[in-house]
mmCIF file of C-alpha atoms in Angstrom:
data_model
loop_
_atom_site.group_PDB
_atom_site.id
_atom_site.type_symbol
_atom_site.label_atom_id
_atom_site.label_comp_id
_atom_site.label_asym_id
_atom_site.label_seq_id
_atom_site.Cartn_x
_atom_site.Cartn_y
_atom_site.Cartn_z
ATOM 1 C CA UNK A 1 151.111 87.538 77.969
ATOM 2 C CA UNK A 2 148.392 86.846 81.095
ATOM 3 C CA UNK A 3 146.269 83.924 80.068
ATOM 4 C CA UNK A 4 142.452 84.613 80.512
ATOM 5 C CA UNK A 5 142.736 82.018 83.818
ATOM 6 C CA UNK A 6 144.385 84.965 85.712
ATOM 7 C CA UNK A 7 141.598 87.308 85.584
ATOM 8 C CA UNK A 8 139.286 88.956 87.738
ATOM 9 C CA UNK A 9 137.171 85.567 88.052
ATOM 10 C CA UNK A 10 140.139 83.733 89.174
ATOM 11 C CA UNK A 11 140.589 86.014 92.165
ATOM 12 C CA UNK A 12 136.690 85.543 93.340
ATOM 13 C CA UNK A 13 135.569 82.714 95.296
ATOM 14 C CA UNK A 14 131.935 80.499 95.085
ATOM 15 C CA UNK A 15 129.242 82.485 97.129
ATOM 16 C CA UNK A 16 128.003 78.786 98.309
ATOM 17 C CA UNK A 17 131.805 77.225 98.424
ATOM 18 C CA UNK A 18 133.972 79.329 99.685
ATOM 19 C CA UNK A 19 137.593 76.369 98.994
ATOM 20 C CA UNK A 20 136.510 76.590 94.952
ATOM 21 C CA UNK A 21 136.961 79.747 91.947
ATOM 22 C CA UNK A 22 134.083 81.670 90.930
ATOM 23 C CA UNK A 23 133.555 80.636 86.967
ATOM 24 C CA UNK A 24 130.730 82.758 86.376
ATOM 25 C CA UNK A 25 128.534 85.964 88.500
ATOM 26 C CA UNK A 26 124.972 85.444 88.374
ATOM 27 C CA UNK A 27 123.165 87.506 85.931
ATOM 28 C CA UNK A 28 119.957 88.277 88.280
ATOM 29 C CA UNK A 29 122.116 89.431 91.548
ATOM 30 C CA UNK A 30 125.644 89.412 90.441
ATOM 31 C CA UNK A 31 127.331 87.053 92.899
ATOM 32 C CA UNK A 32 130.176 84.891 91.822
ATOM 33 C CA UNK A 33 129.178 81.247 91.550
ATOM 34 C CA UNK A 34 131.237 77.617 90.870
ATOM 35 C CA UNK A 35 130.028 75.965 87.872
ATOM 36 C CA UNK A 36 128.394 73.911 89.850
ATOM 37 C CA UNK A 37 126.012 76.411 91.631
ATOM 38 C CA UNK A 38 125.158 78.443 87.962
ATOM 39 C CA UNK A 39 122.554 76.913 85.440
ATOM 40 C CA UNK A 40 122.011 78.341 81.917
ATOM 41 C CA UNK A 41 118.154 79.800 81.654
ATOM 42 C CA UNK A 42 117.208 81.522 78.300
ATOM 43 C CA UNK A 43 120.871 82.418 77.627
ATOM 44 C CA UNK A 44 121.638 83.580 80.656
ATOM 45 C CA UNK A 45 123.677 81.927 83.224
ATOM 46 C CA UNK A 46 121.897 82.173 86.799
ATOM 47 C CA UNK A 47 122.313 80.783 90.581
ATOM 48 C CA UNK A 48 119.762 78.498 92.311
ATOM 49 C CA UNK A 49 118.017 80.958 94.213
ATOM 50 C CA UNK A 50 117.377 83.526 90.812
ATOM 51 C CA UNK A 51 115.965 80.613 88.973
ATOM 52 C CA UNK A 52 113.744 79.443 91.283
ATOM 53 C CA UNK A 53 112.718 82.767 91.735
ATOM 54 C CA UNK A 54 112.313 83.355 88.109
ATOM 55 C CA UNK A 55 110.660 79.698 87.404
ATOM 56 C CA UNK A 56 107.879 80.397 90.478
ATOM 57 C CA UNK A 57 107.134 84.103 88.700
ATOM 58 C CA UNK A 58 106.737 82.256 85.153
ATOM 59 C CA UNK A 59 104.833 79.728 86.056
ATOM 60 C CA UNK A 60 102.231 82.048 88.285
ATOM 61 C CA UNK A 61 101.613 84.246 85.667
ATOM 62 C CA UNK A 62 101.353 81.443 83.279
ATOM 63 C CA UNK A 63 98.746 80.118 85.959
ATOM 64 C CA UNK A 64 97.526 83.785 86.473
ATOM 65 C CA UNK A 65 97.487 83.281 89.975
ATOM 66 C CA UNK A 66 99.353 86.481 90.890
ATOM 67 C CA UNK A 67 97.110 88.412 89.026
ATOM 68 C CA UNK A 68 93.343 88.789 90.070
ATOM 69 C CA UNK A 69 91.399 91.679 87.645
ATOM 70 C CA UNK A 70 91.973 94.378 90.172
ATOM 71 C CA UNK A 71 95.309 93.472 91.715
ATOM 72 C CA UNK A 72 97.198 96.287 93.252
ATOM 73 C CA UNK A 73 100.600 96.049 92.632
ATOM 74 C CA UNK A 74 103.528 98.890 92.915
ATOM 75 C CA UNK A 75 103.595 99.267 89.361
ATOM 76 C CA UNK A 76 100.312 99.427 88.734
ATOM 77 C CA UNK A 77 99.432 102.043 91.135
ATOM 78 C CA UNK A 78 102.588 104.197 89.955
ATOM 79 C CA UNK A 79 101.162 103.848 86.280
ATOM 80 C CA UNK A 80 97.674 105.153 87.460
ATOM 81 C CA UNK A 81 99.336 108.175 89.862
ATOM 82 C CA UNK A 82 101.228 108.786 86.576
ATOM 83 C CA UNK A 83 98.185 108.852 83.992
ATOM 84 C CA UNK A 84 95.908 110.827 86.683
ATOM 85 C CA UNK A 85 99.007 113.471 87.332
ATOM 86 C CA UNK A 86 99.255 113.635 83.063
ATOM 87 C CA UNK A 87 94.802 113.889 82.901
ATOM 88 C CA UNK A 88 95.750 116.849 85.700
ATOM 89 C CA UNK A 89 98.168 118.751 83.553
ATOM 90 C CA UNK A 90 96.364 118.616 80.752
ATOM 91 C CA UNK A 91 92.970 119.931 81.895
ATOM 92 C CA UNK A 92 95.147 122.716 83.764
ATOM 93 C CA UNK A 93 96.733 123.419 80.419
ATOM 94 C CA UNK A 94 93.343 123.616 78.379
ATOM 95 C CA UNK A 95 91.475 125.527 81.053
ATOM 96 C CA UNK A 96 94.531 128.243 81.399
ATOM 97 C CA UNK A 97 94.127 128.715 77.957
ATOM 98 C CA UNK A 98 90.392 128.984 77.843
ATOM 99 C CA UNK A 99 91.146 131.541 80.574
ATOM 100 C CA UNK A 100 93.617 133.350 78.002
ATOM 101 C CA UNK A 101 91.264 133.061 75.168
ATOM 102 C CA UNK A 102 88.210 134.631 77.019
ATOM 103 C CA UNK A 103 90.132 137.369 78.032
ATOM 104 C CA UNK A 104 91.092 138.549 74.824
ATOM 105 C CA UNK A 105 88.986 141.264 72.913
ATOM 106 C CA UNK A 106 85.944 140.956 71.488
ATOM 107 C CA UNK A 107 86.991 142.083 68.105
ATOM 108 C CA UNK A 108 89.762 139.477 67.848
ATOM 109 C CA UNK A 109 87.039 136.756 68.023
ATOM 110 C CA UNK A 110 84.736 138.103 65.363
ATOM 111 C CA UNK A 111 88.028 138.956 63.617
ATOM 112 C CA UNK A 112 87.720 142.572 62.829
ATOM 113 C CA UNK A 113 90.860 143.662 64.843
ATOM 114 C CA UNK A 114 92.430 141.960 61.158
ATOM 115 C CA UNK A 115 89.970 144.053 59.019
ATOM 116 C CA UNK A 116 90.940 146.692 60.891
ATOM 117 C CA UNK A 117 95.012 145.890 60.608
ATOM 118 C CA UNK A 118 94.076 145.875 56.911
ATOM 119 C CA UNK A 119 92.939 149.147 56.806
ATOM 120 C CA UNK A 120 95.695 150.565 59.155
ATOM 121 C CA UNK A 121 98.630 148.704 57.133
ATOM 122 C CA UNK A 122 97.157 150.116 53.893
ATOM 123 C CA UNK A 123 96.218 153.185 54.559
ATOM 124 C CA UNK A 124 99.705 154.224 55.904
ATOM 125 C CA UNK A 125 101.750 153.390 52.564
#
């Protein structure tokens, strides 16, 4: 029976020291690390370089110092394409159907085309 020492880990090698085993892959970019080179951060186990990235990102928004009232970021001007395309579609939608619901007869709006049905339906039977 292979013993857990002679798994995949054991055939990767430190991204930083390339002479010692990988224990663990980062869980921000997925390189193999020594123990040495991985910390634990909120139950994950991360390299140097991910949780100082991480740390600097907490600690600015923390400070709010990324984020003026109007900052322009990626996301933020992919959420605002998104809601203007959905405002878009939805006018389109409600003036098509304004367009469908002038169109249609003027008895059907003061709803004698039913009275009318009425009449038809009953005086066939």
């Amino acid at each position: 029976m292979p013993s857990r020492a002679d798994g995949p880990m054991r055939r990767l090698r430190c991204t930083r020291h390339s002479e010692r085993e990988a224990a663990a892959c980062c869980a921000e970019c997925g390189l193999p690390f020594c123990r040495e080179c991985v910390s634990e951060y909120e139950g994950r186990l991360l390299c140097a370089a991910c949780l100082e990235k991480i740390v600097a990102n907490a600690k600015a928004d923390a400070d709010g110092s990324n984020r003026g009232l109007f900052a322009l970021t990626a996301d933020s001007v992919k959420r605002a394409a998104s809601l203007a395309a959905g405002v878009a579609w939805l006018w389109l939608c409600f003036y098509l159907a304004g367009l469908l619901i002038e169109k249609l007869p003027q008895s059907v709006h003061e709803g004698t085309v039913w009275a009318q049905a009425a009449e038809e339906a009953l005086g066939e039977e």
